[in-house]
XYZ file of C-alpha atoms in Angstrom:
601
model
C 38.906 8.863 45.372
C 42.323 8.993 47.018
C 44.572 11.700 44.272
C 47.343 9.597 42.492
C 50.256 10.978 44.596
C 48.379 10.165 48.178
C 48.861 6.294 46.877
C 52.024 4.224 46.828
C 52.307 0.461 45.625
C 54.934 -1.605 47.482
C 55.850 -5.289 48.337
C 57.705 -7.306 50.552
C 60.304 -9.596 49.311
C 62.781 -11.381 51.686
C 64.843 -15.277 51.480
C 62.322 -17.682 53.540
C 61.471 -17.302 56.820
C 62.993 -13.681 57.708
C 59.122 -12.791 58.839
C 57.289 -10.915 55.740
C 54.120 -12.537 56.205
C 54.343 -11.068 60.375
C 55.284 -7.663 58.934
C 52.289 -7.775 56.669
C 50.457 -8.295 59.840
C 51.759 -5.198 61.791
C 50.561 -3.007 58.890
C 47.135 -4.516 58.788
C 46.935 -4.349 62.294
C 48.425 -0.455 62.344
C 45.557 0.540 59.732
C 42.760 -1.460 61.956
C 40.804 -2.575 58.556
C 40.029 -5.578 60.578
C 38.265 -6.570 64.104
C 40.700 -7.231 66.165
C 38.953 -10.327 67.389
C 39.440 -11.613 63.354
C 43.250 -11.025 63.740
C 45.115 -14.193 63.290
C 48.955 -14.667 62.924
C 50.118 -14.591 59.028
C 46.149 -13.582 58.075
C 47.268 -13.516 54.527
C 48.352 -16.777 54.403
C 44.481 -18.168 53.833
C 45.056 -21.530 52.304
C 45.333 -24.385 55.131
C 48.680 -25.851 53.267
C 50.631 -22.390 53.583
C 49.453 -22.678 57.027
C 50.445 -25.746 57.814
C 53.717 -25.380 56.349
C 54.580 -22.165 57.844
C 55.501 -21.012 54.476
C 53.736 -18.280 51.780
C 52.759 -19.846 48.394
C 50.245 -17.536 46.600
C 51.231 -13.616 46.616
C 48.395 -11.565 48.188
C 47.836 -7.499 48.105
C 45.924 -5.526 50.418
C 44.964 -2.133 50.152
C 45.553 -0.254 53.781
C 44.787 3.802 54.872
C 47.425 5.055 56.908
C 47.285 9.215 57.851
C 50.494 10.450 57.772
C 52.585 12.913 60.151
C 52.238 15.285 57.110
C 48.660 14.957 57.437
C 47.381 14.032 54.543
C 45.594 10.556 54.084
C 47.352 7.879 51.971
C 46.395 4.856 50.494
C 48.700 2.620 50.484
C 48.437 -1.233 48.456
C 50.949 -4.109 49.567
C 51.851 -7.395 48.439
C 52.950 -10.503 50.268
C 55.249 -12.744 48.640
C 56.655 -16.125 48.872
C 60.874 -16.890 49.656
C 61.239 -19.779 48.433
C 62.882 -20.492 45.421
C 60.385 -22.387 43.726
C 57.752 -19.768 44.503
C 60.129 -16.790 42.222
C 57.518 -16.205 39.439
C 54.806 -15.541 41.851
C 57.223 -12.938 43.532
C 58.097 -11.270 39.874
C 54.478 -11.066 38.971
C 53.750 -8.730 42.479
C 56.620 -6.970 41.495
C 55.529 -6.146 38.006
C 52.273 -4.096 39.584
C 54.449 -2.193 42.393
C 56.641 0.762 42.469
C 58.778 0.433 45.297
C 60.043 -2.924 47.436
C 60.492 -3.467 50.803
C 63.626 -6.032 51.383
C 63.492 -7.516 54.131
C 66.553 -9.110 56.158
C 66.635 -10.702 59.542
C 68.657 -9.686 62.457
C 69.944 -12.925 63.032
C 70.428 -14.609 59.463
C 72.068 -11.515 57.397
C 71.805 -11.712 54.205
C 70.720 -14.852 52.125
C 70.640 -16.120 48.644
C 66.841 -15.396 48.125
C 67.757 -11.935 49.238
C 70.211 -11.479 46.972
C 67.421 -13.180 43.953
C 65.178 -11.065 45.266
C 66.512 -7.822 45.034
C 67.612 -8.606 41.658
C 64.030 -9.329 40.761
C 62.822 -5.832 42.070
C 65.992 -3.772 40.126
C 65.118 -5.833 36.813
C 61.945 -3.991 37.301
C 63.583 -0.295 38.208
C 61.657 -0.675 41.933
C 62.692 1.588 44.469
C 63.969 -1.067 47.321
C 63.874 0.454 50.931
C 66.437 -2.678 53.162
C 64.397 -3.352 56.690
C 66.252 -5.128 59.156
C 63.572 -7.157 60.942
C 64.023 -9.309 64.582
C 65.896 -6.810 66.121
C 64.019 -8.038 69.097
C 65.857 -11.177 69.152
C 68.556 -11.425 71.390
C 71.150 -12.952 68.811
C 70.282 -9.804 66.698
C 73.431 -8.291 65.273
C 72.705 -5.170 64.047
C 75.856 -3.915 62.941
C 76.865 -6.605 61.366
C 73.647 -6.844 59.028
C 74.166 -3.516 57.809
C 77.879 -4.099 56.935
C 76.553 -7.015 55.281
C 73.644 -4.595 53.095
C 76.832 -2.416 52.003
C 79.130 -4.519 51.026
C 77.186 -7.703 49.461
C 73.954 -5.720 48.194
C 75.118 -1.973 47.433
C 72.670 -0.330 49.247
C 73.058 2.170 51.729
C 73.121 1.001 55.220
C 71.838 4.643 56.868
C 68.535 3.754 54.836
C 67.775 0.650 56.809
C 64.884 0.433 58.918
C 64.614 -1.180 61.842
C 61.635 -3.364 62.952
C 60.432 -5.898 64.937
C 57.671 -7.616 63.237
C 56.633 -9.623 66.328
C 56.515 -6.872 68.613
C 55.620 -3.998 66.356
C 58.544 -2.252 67.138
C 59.590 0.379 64.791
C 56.333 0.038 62.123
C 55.719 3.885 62.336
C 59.238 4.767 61.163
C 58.496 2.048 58.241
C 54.971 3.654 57.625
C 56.663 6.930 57.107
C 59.576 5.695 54.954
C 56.930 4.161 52.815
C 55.529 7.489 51.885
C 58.878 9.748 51.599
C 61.211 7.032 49.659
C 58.948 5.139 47.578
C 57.394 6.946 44.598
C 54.310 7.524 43.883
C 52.584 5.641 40.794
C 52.438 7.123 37.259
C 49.880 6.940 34.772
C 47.373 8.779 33.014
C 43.555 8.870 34.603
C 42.317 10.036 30.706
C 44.370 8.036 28.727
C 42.719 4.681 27.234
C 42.700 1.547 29.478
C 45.484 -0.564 30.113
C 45.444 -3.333 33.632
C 47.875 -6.056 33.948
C 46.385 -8.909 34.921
C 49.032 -10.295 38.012
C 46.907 -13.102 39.505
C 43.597 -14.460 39.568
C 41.383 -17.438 40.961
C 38.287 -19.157 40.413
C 35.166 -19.120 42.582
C 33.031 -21.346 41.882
C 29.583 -19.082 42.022
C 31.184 -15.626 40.406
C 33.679 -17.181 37.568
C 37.225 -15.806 37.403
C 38.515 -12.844 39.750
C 41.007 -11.356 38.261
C 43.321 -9.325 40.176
C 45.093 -6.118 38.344
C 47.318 -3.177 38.094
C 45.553 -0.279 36.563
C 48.480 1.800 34.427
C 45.951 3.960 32.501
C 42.750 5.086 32.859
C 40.000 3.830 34.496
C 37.954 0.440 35.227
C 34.391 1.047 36.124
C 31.327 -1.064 36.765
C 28.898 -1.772 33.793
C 32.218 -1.314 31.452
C 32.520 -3.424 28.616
C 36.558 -5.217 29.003
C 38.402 -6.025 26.586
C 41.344 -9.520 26.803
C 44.078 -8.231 24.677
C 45.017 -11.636 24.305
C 42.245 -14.039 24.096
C 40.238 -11.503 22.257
C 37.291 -12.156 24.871
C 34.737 -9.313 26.393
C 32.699 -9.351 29.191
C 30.737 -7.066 30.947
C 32.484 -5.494 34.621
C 29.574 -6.441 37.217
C 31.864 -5.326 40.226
C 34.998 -3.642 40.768
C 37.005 -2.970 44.135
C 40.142 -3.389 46.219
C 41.726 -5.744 48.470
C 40.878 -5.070 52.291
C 41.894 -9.008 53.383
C 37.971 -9.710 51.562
C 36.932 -7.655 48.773
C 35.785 -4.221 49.264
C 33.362 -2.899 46.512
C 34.483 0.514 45.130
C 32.641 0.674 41.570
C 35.787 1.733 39.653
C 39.278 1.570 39.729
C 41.787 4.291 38.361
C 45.497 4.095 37.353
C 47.978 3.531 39.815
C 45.061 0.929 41.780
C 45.732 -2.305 42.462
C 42.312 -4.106 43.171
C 40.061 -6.855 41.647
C 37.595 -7.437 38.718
C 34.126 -9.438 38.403
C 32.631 -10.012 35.201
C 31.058 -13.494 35.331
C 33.694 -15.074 33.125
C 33.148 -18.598 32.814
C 35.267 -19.895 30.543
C 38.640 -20.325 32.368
C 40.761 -20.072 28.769
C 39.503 -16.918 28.011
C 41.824 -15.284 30.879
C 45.631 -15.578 30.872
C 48.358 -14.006 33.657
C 50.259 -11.168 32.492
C 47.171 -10.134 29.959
C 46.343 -6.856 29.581
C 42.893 -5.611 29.729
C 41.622 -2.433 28.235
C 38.020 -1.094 27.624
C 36.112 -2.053 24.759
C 34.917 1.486 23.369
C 38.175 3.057 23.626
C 40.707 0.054 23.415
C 44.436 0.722 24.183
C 46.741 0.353 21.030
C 48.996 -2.406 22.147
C 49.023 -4.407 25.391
C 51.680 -3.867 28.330
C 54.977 -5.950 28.347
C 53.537 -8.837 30.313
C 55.478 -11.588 32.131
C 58.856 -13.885 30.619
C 57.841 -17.124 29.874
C 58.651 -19.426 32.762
C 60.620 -22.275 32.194
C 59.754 -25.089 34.075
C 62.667 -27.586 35.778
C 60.661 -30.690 37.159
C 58.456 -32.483 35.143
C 56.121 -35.679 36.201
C 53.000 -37.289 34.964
C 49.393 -37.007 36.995
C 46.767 -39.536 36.541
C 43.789 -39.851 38.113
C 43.109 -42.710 40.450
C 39.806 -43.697 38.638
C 40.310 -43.377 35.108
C 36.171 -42.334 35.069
C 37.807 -38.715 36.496
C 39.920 -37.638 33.763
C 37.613 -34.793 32.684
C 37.526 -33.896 36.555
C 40.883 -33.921 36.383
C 41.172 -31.724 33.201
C 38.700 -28.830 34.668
C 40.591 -29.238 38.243
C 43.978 -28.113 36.033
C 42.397 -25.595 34.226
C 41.402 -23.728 37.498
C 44.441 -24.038 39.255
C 46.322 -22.653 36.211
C 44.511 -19.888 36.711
C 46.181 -19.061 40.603
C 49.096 -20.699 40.026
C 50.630 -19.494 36.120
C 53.841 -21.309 36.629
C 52.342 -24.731 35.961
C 52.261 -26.337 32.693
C 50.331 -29.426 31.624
C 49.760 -30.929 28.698
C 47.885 -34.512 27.487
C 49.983 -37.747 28.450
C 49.119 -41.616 28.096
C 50.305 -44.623 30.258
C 49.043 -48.079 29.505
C 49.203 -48.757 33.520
C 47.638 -45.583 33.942
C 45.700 -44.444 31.367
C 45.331 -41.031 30.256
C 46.149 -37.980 32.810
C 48.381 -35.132 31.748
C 52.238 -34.480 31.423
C 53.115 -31.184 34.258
C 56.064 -29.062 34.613
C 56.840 -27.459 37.547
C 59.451 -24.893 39.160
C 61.020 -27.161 41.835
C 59.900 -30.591 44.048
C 58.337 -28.133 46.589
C 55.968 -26.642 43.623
C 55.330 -30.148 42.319
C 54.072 -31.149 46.246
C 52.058 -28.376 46.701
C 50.309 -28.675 43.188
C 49.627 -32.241 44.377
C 47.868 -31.267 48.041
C 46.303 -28.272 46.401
C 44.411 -31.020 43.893
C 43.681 -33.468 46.234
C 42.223 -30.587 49.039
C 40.893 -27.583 47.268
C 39.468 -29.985 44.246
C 39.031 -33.218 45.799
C 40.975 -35.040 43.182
C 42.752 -38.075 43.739
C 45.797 -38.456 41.617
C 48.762 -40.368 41.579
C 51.937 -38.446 40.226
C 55.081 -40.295 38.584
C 58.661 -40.128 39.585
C 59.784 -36.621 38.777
C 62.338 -35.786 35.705
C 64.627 -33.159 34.166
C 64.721 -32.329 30.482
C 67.430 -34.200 28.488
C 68.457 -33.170 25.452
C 69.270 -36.089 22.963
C 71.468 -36.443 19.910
C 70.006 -39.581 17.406
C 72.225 -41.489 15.100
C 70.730 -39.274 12.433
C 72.028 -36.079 13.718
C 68.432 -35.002 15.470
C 68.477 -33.175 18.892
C 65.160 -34.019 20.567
C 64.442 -33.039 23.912
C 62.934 -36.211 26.615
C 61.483 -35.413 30.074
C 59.228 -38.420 29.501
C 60.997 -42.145 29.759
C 58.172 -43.171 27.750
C 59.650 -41.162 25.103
C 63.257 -42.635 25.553
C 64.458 -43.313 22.105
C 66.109 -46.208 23.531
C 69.139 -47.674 21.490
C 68.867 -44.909 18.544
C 71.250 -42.520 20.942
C 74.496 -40.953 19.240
C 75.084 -38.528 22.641
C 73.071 -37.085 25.716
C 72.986 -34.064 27.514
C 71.560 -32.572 31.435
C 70.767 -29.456 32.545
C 73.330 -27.899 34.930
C 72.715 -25.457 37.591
C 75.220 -22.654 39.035
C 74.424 -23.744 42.644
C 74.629 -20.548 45.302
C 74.792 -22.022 49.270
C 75.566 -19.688 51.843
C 76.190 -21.159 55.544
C 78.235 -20.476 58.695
C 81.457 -21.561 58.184
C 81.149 -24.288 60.962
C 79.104 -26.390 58.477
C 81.323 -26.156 55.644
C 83.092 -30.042 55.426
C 79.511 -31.689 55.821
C 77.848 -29.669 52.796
C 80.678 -29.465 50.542
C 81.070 -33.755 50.866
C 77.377 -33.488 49.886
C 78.057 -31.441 46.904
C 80.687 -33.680 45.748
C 78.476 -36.876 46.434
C 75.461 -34.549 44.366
C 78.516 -34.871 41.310
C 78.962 -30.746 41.841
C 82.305 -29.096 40.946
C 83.407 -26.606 43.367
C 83.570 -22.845 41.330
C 84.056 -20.410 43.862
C 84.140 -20.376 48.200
C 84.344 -16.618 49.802
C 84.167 -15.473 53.268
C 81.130 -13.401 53.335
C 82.546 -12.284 56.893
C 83.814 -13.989 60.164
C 81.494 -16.476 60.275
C 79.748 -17.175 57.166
C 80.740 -18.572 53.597
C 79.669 -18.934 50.061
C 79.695 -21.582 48.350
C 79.249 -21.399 44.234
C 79.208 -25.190 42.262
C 77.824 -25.934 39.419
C 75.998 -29.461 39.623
C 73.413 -31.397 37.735
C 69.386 -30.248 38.381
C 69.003 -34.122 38.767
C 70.947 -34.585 41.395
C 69.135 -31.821 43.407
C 65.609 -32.917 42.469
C 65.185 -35.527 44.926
C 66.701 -35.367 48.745
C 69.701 -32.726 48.089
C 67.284 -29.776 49.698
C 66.913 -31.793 52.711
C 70.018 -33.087 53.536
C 71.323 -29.400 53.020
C 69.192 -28.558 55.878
C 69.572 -31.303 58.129
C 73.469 -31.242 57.825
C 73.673 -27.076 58.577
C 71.156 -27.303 61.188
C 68.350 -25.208 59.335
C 70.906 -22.327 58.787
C 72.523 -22.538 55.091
C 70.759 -21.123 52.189
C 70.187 -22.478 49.056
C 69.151 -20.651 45.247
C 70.531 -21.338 42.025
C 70.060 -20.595 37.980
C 69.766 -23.095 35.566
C 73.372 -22.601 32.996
C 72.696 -24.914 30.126
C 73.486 -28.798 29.044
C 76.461 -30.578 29.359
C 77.036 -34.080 28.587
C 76.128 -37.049 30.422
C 76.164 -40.995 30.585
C 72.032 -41.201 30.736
C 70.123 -44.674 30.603
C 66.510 -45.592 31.039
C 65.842 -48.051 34.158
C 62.863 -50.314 33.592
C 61.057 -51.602 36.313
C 59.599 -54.905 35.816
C 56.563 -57.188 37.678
C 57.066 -60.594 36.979
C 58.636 -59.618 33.656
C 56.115 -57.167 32.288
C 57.192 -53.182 32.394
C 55.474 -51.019 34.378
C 55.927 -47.807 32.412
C 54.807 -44.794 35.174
C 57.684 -46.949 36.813
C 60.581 -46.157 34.651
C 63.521 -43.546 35.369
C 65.880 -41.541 33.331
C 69.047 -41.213 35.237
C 73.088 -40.869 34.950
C 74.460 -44.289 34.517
C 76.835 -44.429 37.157
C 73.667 -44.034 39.903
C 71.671 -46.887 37.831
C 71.983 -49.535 39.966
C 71.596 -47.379 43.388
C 68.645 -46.052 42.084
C 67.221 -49.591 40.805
C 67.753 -51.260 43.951
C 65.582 -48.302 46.159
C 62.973 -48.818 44.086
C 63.054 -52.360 44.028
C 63.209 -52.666 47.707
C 60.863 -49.479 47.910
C 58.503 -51.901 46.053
C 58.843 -55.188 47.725
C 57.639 -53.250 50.989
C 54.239 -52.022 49.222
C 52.865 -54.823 47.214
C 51.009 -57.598 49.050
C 52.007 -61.023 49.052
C 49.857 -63.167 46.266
C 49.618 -67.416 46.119
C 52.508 -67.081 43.443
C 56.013 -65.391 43.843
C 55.912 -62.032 42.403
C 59.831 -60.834 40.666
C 60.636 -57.130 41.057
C 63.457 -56.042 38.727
C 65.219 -53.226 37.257
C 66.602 -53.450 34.138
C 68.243 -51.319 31.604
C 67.604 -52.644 28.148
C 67.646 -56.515 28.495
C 69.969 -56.286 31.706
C 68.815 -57.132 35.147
C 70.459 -54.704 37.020
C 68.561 -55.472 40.603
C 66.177 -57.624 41.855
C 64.198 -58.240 45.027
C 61.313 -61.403 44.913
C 57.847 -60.888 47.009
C 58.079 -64.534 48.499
C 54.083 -66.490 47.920
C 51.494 -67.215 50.556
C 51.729 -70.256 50.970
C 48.929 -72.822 52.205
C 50.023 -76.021 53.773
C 48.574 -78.718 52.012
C 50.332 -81.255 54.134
C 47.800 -80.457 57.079
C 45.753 -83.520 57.023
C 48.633 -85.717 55.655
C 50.144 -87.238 58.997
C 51.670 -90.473 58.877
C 51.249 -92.618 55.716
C 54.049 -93.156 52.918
C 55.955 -89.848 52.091
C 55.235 -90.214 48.215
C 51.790 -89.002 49.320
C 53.169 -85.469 50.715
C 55.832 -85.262 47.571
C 52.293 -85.476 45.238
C 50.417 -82.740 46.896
C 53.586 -80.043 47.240
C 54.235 -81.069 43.261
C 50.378 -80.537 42.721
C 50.750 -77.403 44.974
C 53.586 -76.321 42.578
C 52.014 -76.813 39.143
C 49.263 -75.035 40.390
C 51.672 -72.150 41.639
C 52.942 -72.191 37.743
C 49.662 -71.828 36.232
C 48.676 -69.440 38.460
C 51.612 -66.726 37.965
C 51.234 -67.264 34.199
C 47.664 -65.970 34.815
C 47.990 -63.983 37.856
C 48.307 -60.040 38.082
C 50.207 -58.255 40.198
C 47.914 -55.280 41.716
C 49.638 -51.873 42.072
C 48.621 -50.409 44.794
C 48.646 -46.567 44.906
C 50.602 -46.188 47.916
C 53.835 -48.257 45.489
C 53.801 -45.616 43.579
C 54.051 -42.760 46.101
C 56.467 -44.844 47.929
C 58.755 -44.991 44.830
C 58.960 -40.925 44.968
C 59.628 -40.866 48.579
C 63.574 -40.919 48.198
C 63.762 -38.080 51.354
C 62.316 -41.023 53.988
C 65.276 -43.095 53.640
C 67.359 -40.613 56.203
């Protein structure tokens, strides 16, 4: 065993794409834990979607030697984590079982709003943060000017930055070393009763739950008997070891470890992120501080295709709940859908990866509804009642409404300014503050509905700056709002999974999309099919799927015209009857198309 002052815990937190998952690459590579013929670009990055994507989702540690120029032998555990905004719990759960964090900025970018978030993350936790300037290798690096940047917008001092290359490998020793002298060693007591956090786990499908953990006290070996502070629940440790990209078997685990635990648990409920486990025959006397409650932003309904795979469904949930402990579900009911659940999630990116992580890593087939914010309502009686569901719409019993509002943080090169504040203003957002964060680049603070950022703000931010701006914000409270439910109609009958909350003034925009959206997807039937939106009893748009229609007239030439005028009546009493009778078949891809809104552009 490696003594408690040889190890140091540490992760890397940066704003998207400023190369953390590369830099966790160097290290792996510098402490040769892995054949170098296994050595793949971002090899921590395991699931196929972050792949594809390019982006991190799930946080990952790794435990790495490295022998120092002191020479003694460290052991030193990191942690990947995500940028993106909707990915911020994951990153405050890695931080929660670190001592120290490694920020890192690029080169070429400066300083971001994620690194801003980010840092703020690691200080709420009393982390010692080490800046890194990484790309340096790039030949639009400005060096200087990133380090005027650390001083002056985060209040850390410049002379500590350290300067890599993550691509090349450039400058990794330095980093190794300022690992060891400027972050702390962990604390903790090796006698002391038991105390873990649990920060992650996941489920596999022939050992039960791993649980991943931060030992603070004492130790974890195999053959203990745990304890779930929460739940209640004990099992019995059958294996106990660290990270080394797989899992290493080490038979315990001491305080100041981060590594995994196996005790074929089964039941998925019995385990819950931010838990604290302790041992059974000398239990701790109350459980470690755990996580905040997240709060999710976006919520939608999920249903499964066949209504035969609810309890697949269900189980599928369960599991990923586990990896991912930002999502929320609960029971929900649609008479066009039947029964699936009610989710809320952090963001529209979190919402689309929960969707590709069902329909890959648990071969579900789901269709999700349009996404929604919270609204808080005011009834004639006086009652506040929160609605995220417009099947819930108290519709016509409404004294007042309220949305959430977001303070709304975009920094961008000044060049891009007029394009992204007219989108702002189109998004309903009120201008609060614009400062020059130097020559050449500028933030922007307004404070906007969620709403209006749900569906293709984050996109059109992009596409207008080029890729450059950044974009993070906090959710500040309710204000009021003009909201009305839009009903979407087939040949008169509601479809519910259909129906919208939204601000009144966008009613008819909105109806129209997804009327036309609509018309597009469903096929043409013998009868004319209606499409309309409608708030209350008002049509507010309408588009018509036009009938198939079969010429009767075929074998008609000649003769007296009364004879054609008989069979197109015929033809058309038939075409009654048969839309009285008919049903219109939603397919699945309507329903997907409806939540498209970013392929318009």
């Amino acid at each position: 065993m490696v003594d408690m002052k040889y190890k140091r815990n540490f992760c890397i937190t940066a704003h998207i794409d400023h190369g953390k998952s590369t830099l966790a690459d160097r290290l792996i590579q510098k402490a040769h834990i892995i054949d170098e013929r296994k050595m793949k670009a971002q090899i921590l990055d395991s699931m196929d979607i972050e792949r594809e994507r390019g982006i991190t989702i799930k946080s990952q540690a790794v435990t790495i030697p490295y022998h120092a120029r002191d020479g003694h032998d460290y052991e030193l555990n990191f942690v990947d984590t995500p940028g993106h905004v909707d990915f911020s719990y994951e990153v405050s759960r890695a931080i929660a079982s670190c001592e120290g964090a490694l920020l890192l900025i690029d080169a070429t970018q400066g300083v971001e709003s994620q690194t801003v978030s980010n840092m703020y993350l690691a200080l709420e936790q009393n982390l010692t943060i080490v800046p890194v300037i990484n790309k340096i290798d790039l030949a639009s690096a400005d060096v200087p000017a990133v380090k005027q940047q650390i001083e002056k917008e985060l209040g850390l001092p410049a002379a500590d930055a350290v300067l890599v290359s993550a691509k090349t490998g450039a400058g990794i020793d330095a980093l190794m070393e300022a690992i060891i002298k400027q972050f702390p060693p962990p604390g903790g007591d090796t006698a002391a009763a038991t105390t873990a956090l649990i920060f992650d786990c996941h489920y596999d499908a022939y050992r039960g739950v791993i649980v991943h953990v931060r030992v603070f006290d004492g130790q974890i070996k195999t053959g203990d008997a745990i304890r779930m502070m929460n739940s209640g629940a004990e099992y019995k440790v059958e294996q106990a070891g660290i990270f080394r990209i797989d899992y290493e078997e080490t038979g315990l685990l001491s305080a100041g470890d981060v590594g995994y635990v196996i005790a074929g648990i089964k039941t998925v409920s019995d385990v819950t992120v931010g838990d604290t486990i302790t041992v059974a025959a000398r239990p701790a006397a109350k459980a470690l501080p755990g996580f905040k409650d997240v709060k999710p932003v976006v919520y939608s309904s999920i249903y499964p295709i066949d209504s035969n795979d609810y309890e697949e469904l269900k189980a599928s949930l369960e599991k990923l709940k586990l990896n991912d402990a930002s999502l929320l579900y609960e029971k929900d009911n649609s008479l066009a859908l039947g029964n699936g659940f009610r989710c809320g999630f952090l963001g529209l990116l979190h919402l689309e990866v929960v969707q590709e992580r069902l329909e890959r890593d648990y071969d579900q087939a789901v269709i999700f509804t349009a996404p929604s914010v919270r609204y808080k309502v005011v009834l004639d009686d006086g009652a506040e009642r929160f609605v995220d569901n417009p099947a819930e719409y108290p519709d016509g019993r409404i004294r007042a409404a309220a949305e959430p509002y977001i303070r709304a943080s975009i920094i961008t090169p000044a060049s891009y300014l007029g394009p992204l504040m007219a989108l702002c203003t189109e998004k309903r957002g009120e201008q609060k503050n614009m400062s020059y964060l130097d020559e050449k680049r500028v933030e922007l603070t307004y404070e906007m509905p969620l709403a209006e950022v749900l569906f293709d703000f984050y996109d059109r931010l992009k596409s207008y700056s080029r890729g450059y701006a950044s974009f993070d914000y906090e959710v500040i409270g309710y204000r009021p709002t003009e909201l009305v439910k839009i009903d979407i109609l087939l040949n008169g009958k509601a479809v519910d999974a259909l129906s919208q909350l939204t601000f009144k003034q966008n009613a008819s925009t909105r109806a129209h999309k997804v009327c036309a959206r609509l018309k597009d997807e469903i096929a043409r039937q013998q009868f004319k099919i209606a499409i309309q939106g409608a708030i209350g009893g008002q049509i507010i748009a309408r588009e018509t799927v036009s009938p198939v229609r079969k010429d009767v007239l075929a074998k008609c030439y000649g003769g007296d015209i009364t004879r054609k005028r008989k069979l197109l009546e015929k033809q058309k009493e038939g075409k009654k009857r048969m839309k009285m009778v008919g049903n219109v078949e939603l397919p699945q891809s309507a329903f997907l198309a409806v939540l498209r809104e970013k392929d318009e552009r």
